[in-house]
Short mmCIF file of C-alpha atoms and ligand atoms in Angstrom, two decimals:
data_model
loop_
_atom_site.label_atom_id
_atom_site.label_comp_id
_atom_site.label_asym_id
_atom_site.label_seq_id
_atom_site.Cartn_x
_atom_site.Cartn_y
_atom_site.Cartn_z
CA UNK A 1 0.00 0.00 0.00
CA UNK A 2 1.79 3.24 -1.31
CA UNK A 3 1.07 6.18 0.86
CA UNK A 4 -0.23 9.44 -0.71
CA UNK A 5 2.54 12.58 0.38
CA UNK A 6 -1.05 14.85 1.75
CA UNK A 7 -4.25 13.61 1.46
CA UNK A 8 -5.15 17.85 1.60
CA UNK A 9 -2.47 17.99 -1.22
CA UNK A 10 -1.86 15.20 -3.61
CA UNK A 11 0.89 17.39 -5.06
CA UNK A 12 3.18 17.24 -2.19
CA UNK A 13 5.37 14.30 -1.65
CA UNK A 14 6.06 12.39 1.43
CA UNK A 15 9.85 12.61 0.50
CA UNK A 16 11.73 14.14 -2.32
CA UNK A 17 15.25 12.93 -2.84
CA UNK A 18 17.88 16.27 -4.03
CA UNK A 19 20.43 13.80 -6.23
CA UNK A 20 20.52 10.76 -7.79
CA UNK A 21 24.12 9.79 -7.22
CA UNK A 22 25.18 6.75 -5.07
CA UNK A 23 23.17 8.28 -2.02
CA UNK A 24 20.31 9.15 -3.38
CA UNK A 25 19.79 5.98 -4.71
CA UNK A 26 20.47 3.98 -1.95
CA UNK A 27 18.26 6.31 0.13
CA UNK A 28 15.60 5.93 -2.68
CA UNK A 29 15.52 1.61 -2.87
CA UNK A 30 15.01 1.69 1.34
CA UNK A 31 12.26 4.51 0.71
CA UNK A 32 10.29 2.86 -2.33
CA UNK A 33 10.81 -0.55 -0.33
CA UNK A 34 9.02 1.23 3.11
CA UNK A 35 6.24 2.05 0.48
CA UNK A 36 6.96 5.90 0.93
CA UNK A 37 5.76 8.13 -1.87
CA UNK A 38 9.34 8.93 -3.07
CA UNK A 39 10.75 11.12 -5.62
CA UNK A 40 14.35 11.71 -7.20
CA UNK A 41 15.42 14.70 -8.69
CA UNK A 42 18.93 14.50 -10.68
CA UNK A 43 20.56 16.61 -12.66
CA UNK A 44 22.75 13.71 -13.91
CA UNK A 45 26.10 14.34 -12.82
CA UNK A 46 27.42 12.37 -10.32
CA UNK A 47 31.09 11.74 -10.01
CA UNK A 48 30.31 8.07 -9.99
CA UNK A 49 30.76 8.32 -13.65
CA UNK A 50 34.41 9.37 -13.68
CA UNK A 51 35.26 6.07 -12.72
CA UNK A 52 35.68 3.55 -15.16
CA UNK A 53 36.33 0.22 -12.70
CA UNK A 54 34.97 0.92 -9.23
CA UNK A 55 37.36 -1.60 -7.05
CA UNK A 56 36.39 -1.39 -3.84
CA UNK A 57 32.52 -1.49 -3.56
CA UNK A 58 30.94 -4.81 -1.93
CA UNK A 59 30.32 -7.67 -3.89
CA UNK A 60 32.00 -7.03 -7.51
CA UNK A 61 35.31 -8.71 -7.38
CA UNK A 62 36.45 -8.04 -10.79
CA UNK A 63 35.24 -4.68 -10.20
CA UNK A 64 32.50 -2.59 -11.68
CA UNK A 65 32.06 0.45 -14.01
CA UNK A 66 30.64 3.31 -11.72
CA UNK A 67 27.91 4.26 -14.65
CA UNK A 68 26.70 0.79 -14.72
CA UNK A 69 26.17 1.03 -10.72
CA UNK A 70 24.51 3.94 -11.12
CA UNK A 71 22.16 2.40 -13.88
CA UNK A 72 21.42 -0.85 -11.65
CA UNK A 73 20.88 1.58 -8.89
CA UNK A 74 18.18 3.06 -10.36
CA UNK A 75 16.54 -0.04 -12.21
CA UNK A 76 16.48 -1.43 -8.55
CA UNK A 77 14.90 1.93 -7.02
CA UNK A 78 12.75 1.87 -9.84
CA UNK A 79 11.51 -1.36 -9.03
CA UNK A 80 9.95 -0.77 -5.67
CA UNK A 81 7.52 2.47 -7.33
CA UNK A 82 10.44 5.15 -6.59
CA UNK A 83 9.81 7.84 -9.43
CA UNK A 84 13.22 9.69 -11.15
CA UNK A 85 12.86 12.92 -13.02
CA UNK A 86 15.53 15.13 -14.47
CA UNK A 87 15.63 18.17 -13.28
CA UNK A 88 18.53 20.65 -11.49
CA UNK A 89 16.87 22.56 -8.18
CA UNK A 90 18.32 25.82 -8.23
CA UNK A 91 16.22 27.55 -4.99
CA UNK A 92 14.81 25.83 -1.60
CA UNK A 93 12.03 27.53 0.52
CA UNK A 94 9.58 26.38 3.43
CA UNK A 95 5.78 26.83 3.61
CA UNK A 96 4.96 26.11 6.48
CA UNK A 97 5.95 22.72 6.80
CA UNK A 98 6.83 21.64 3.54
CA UNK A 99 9.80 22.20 1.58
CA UNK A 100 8.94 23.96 -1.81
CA UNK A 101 11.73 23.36 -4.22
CA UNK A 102 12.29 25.50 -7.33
CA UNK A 103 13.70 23.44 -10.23
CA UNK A 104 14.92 24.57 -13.72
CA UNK A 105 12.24 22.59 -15.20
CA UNK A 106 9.24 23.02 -12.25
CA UNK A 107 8.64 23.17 -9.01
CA UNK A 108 7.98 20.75 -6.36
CA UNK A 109 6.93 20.55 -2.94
CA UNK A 110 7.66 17.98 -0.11
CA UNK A 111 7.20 16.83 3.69
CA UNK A 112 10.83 15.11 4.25
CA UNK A 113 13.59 16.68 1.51
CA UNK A 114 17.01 14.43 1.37
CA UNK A 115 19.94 16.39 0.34
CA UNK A 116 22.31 14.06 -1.61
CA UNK A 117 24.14 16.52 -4.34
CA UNK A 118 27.70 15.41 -3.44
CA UNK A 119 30.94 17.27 -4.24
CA UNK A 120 32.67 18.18 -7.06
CA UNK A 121 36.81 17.30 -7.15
CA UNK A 122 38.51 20.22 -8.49
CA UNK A 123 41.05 19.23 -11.07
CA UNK A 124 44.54 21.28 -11.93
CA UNK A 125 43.95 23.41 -14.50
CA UNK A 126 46.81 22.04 -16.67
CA UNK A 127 45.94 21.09 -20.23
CA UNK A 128 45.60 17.79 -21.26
CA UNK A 129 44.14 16.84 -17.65
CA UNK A 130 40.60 16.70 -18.53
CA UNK A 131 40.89 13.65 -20.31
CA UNK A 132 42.89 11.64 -18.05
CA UNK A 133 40.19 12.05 -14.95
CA UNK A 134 39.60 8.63 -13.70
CA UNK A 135 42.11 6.72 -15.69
CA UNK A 136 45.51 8.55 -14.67
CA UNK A 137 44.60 11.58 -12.69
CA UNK A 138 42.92 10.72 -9.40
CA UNK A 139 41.98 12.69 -6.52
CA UNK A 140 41.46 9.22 -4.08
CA UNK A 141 44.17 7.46 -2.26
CA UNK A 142 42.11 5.34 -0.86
CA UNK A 143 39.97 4.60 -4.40
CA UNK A 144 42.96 4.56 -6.76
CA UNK A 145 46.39 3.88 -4.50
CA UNK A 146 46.26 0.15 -4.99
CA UNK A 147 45.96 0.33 -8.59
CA UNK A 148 49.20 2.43 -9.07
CA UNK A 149 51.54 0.28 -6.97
CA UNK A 150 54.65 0.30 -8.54
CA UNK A 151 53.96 3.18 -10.92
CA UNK A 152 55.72 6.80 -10.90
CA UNK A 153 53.26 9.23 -9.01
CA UNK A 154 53.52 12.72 -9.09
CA UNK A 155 51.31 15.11 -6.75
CA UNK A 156 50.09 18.50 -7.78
CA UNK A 157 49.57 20.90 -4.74
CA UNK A 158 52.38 23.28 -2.48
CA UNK A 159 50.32 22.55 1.03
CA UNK A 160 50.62 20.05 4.29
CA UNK A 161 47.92 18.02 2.55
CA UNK A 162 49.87 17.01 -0.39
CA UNK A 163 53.10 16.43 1.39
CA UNK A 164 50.94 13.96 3.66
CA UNK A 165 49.48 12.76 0.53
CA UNK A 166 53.19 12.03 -1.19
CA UNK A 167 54.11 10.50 1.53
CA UNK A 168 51.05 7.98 2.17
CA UNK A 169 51.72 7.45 -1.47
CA UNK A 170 54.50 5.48 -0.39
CA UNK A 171 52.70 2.38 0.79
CA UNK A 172 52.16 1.97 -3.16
CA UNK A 173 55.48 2.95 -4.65
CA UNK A 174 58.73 4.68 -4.15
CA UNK A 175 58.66 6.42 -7.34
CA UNK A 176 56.44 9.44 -5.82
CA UNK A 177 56.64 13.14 -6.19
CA UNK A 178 55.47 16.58 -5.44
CA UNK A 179 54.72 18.91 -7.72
CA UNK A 180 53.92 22.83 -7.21
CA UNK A 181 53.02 23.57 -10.70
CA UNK A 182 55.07 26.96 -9.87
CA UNK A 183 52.76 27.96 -6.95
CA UNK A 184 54.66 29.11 -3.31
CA UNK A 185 54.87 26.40 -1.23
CA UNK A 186 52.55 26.59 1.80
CA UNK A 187 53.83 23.55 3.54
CA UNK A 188 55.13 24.25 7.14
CA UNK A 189 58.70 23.12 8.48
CA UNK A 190 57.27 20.07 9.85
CA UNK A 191 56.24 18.96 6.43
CA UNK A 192 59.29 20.02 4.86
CA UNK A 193 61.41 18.16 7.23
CA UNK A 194 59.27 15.07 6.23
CA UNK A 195 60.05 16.07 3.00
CA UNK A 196 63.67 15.71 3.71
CA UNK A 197 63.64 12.41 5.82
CA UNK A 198 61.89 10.57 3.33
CA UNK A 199 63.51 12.18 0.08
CA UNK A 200 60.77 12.94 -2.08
CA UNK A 201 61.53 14.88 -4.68
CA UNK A 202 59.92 18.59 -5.31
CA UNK A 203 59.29 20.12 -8.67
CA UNK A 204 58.63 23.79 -8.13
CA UNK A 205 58.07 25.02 -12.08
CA UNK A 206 54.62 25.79 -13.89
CA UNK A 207 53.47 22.65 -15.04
CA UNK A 208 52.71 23.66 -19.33
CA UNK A 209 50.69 20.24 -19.96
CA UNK A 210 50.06 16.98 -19.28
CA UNK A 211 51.64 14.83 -22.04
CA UNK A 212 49.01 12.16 -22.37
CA UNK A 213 48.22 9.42 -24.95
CA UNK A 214 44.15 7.53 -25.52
CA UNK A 215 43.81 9.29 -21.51
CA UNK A 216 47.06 7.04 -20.10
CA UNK A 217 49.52 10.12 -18.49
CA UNK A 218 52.99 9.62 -20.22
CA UNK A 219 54.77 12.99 -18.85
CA UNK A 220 54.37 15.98 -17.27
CA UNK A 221 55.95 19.04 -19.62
CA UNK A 222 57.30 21.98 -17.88
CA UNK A 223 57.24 25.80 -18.83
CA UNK A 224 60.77 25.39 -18.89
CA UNK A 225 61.00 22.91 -21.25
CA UNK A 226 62.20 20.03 -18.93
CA UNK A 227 59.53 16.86 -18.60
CA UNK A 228 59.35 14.44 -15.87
CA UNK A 229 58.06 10.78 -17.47
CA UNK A 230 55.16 9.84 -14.87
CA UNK A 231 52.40 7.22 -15.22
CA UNK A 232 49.39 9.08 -12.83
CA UNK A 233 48.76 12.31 -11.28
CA UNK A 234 46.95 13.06 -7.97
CA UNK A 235 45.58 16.50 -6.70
CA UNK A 236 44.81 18.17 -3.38
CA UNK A 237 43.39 21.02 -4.49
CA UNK A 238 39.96 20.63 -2.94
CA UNK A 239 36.49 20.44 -3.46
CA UNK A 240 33.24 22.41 -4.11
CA UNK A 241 30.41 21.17 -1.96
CA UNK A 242 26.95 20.93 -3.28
CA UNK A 243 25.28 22.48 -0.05
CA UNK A 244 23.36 25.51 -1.72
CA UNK A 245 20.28 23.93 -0.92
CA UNK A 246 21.24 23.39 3.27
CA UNK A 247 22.78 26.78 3.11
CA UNK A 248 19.30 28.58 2.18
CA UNK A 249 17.17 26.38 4.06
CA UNK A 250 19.13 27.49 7.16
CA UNK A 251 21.20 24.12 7.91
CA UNK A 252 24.76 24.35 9.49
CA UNK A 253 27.80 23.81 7.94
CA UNK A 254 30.89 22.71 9.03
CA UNK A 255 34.00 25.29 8.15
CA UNK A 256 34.78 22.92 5.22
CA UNK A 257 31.12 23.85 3.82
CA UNK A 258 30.12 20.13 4.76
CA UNK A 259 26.51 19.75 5.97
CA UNK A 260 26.66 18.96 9.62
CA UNK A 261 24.76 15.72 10.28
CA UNK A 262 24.05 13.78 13.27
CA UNK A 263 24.40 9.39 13.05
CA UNK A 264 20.85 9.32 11.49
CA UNK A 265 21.77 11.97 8.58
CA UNK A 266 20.05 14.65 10.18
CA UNK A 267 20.79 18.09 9.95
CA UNK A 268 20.01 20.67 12.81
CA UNK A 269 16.85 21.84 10.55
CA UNK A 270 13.80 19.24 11.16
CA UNK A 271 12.64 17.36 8.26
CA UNK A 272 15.94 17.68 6.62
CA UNK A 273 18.63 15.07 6.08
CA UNK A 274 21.77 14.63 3.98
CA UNK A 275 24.13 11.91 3.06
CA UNK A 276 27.11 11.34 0.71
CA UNK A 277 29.86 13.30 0.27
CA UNK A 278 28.07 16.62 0.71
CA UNK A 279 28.43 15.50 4.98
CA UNK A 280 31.42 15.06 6.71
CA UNK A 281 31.75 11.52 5.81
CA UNK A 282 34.62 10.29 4.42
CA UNK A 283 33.60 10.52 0.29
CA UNK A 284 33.32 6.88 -0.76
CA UNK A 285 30.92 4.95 -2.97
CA UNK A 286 30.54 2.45 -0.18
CA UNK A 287 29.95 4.94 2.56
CA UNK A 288 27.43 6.74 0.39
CA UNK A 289 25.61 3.92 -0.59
CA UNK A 290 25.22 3.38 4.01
CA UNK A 291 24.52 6.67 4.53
CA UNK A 292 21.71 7.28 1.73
CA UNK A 293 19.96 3.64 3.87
CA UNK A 294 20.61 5.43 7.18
CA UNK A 295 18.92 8.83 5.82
CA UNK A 296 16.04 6.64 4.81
CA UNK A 297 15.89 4.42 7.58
CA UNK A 298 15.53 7.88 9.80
CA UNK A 299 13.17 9.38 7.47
CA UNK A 300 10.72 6.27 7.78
CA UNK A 301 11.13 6.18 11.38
CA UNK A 302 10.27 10.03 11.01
CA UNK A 303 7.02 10.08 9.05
CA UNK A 304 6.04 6.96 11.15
CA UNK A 305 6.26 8.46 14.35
CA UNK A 306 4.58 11.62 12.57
CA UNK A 307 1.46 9.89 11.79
CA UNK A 308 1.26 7.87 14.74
CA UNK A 309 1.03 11.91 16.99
CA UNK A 310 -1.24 12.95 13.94
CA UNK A 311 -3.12 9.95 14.41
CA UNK A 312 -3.38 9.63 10.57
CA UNK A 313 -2.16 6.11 10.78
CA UNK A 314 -5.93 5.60 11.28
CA UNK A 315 -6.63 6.07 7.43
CA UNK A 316 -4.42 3.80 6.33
CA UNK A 317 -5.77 1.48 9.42
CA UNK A 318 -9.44 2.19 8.13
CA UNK A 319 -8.88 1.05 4.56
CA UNK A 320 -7.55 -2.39 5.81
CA UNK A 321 -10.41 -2.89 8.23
CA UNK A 322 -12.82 -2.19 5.34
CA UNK A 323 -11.71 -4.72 2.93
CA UNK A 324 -8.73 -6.52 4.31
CA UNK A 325 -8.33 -9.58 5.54
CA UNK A 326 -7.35 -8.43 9.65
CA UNK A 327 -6.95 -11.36 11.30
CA UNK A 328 -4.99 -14.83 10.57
CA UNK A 329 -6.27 -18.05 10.31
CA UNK A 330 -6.16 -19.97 13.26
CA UNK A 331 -6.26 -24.09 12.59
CA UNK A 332 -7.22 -25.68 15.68
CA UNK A 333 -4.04 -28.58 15.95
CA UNK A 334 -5.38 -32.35 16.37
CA UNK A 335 -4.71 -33.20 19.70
CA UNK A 336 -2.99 -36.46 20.43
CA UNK A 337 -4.41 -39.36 22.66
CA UNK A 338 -2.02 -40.80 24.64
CA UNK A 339 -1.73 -45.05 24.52
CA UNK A 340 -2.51 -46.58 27.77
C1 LIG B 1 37.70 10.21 -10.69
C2 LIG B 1 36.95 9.64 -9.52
C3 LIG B 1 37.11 8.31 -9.19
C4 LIG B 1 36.45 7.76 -8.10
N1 LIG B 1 36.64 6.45 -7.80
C5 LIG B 1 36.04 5.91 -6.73
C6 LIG B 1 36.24 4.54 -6.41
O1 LIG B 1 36.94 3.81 -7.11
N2 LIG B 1 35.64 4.06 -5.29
C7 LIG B 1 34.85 4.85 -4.47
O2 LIG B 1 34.35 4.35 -3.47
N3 LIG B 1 34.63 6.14 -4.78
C8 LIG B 1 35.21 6.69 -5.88
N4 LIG B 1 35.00 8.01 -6.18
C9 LIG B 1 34.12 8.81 -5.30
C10 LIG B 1 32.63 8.53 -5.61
O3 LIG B 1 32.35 8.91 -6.93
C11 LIG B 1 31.77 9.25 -4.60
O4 LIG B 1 32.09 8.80 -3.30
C12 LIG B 1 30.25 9.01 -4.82
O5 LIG B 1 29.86 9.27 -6.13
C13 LIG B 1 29.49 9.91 -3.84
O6 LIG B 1 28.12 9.71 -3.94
P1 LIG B 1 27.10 10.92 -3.67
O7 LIG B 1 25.76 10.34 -3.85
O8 LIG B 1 27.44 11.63 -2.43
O9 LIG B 1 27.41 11.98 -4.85
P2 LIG B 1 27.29 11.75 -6.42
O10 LIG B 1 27.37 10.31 -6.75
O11 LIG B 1 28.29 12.65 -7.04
O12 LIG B 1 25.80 12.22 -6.77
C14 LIG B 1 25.33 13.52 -6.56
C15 LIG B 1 24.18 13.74 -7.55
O13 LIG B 1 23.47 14.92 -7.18
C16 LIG B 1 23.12 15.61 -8.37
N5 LIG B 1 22.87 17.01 -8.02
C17 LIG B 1 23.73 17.90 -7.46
N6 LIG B 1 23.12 19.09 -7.27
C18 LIG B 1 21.84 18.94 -7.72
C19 LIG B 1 20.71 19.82 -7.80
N7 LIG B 1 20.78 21.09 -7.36
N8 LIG B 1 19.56 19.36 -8.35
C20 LIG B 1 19.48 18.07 -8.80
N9 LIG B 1 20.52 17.20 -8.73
C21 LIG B 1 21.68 17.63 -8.20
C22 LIG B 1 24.31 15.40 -9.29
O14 LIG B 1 23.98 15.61 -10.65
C23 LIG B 1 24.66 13.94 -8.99
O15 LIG B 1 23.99 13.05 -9.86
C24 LIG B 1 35.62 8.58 -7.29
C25 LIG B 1 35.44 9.94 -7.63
C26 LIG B 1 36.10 10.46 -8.72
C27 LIG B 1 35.90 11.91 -9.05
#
């Protein structure tokens, strides 16, 4: 029995998912499967698709392609009555208590809104990059480290963060190093004494491209007309968080821009959640995929509890009285005689 979002207002939903990415679609299978009246909206970019062979998600030992997980994802959400539409939500307001949302395409109005837009990786702005995302320039150690072992690594970035990043990259090889791409480096003493101990090596010029061949990294060429021959690139240098939506609606963020969440997914503004890599967590397909089935588990709990204080429960109970079976058959069980 699917629930209706209002019975005074057919139009609004019970829950409207913001992003159709890993967390979103996790969130929306545990939703459509608690028979909540559950909508996606997805603008269709989720960094899931950058990756080519996911390795580390549960259950796919020779790996899977992160648009076909996406696509299975949604068949599967699909299949328990969760709807999908494409749209991008540019604005967020409250009515009272529902959440009107203002999309490029049209608006839409809700009881419990999910914010799942994720992040976006910034890449260096070096050309020849752009083609190489996902299959020799990474942003992950822990996604993409065990499938370089062995291979020359270089690191764009001039902060603490990609010193500590060089040197974790030594688990995998001891070909590794640092590259400023001609910016100041930022790194403190501590760092560059690290630096030192562990001799990794520094290039300080402005990186002019990325020599690359069918997306495999073959060099990086400097604007002084050295090159260094490396196999895969990694960059620190950050990410934009999705959190436009929180930010309006009046949820905190954390100094990062990450939308503060408590163990359930909820933010400090009721009737709001978020999961994925727009929260705190670390960002990982796996952890996405948990925290979109937390979000939902919480929302259900939620609504339930909602309708039981409402007492609006009593419609649903009403219907089932009416024409429902209510009680189970009871067969009476042959009793056995006892030999004397
Ligand atoms: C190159 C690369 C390789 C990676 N490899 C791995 C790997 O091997 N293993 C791993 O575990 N992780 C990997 N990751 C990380 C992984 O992609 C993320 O952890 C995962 O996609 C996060 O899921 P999410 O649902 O939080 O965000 P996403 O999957 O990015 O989904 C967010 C969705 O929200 C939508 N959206 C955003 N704003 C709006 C809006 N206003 N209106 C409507 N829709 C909106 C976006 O279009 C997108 O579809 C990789 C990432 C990159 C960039």
């Amino acid at each position: 029995m699917k629930r209706a979002g209002d019975s005074d207002d057919p139009s609004t939903h019970e829950v409207i998912v913001v992003g159709g990415g890993i967390a979103g679609l996790s969130a929306a299978i545990y939703l459509g499967r608690a028979q909540r009246d559950v909508l996606v909206i997805d603008s269709g970019h989720s960094m899931a698709k950058w990756e080519p062979v996911v390795q580390n998600y549960l259950g796919f030992p020779n790996g899977v392609g992160g648009e076909e997980l996406l696509k299975n994802g949604c068949t599967q959400a699909k299949r328990y009555d969760a709807r999908f539409v494409h749209d991008e939500i540019k604005s967020a307001s409250t009515r009272k208590s529902v959440f009107v949302l203002k999309g490029k395409r049209k608006s839409y109005r809700t009881k419990r809104l999910l914010i799942a837009t994720g992040i976006f990786h910034l890449p260096p702005e070096i050309p020849g990059v752009k083609q190489c995302l996902g299959h020799s320039m990474f942003f992950c150690k822990d996604c993409d480290g065990y499938r370089v072992r062995g291979k020359r690594i270089a690191i764009v970035g001039a902060n603490n963060e990609a010193i500590e990043y060089a040197l974790g990259m030594l688990d995998y090889s001891a070909c590794v190093i640092v590259a400023t791409n001609g910016k100041r480096p930022r790194w403190d003493r501590r760092h560059a004494r690290w630096l030192e101990e562990y001799e990794i090596p520094v290039a300080r010029k402005r990186i002019r491209e990325v020599d690359q061949r069918k997306r495999k990294i073959r060099a990086l060429g400097f604007a002084t007309g050295r090159s260094v021959k490396i196999d895969y690139l990694f960059t620190t240098r950050g990410d934009i968080f999705h959190n436009q939506l929180a930010k309006k609606l009046g949820a905190k963020l954390d100094p990062d821009g990450q939308i503060k969440v408590d163990h359930c997914m909820r933010t400090t503004l009721p009737r709001l959640y978020a999961a994925g890599c727009v929260t705190p967590a670390n960002c990982q397909m796996i952890i996405a995929a948990g925290q979109g089935a937390a979000a939902a588990q919480a929302i259900n709990r939620d609504l339930f509890e909602e309708s039981l204080a409402s007492h609006s429960l009593r419609r649903v109970r009403k219907e089932q009285l009416k024409d429902k079976r209510t009680v189970p058959e009871v067969s009476k069980s042959k009793s056995k005689r006892t030999k004397q």
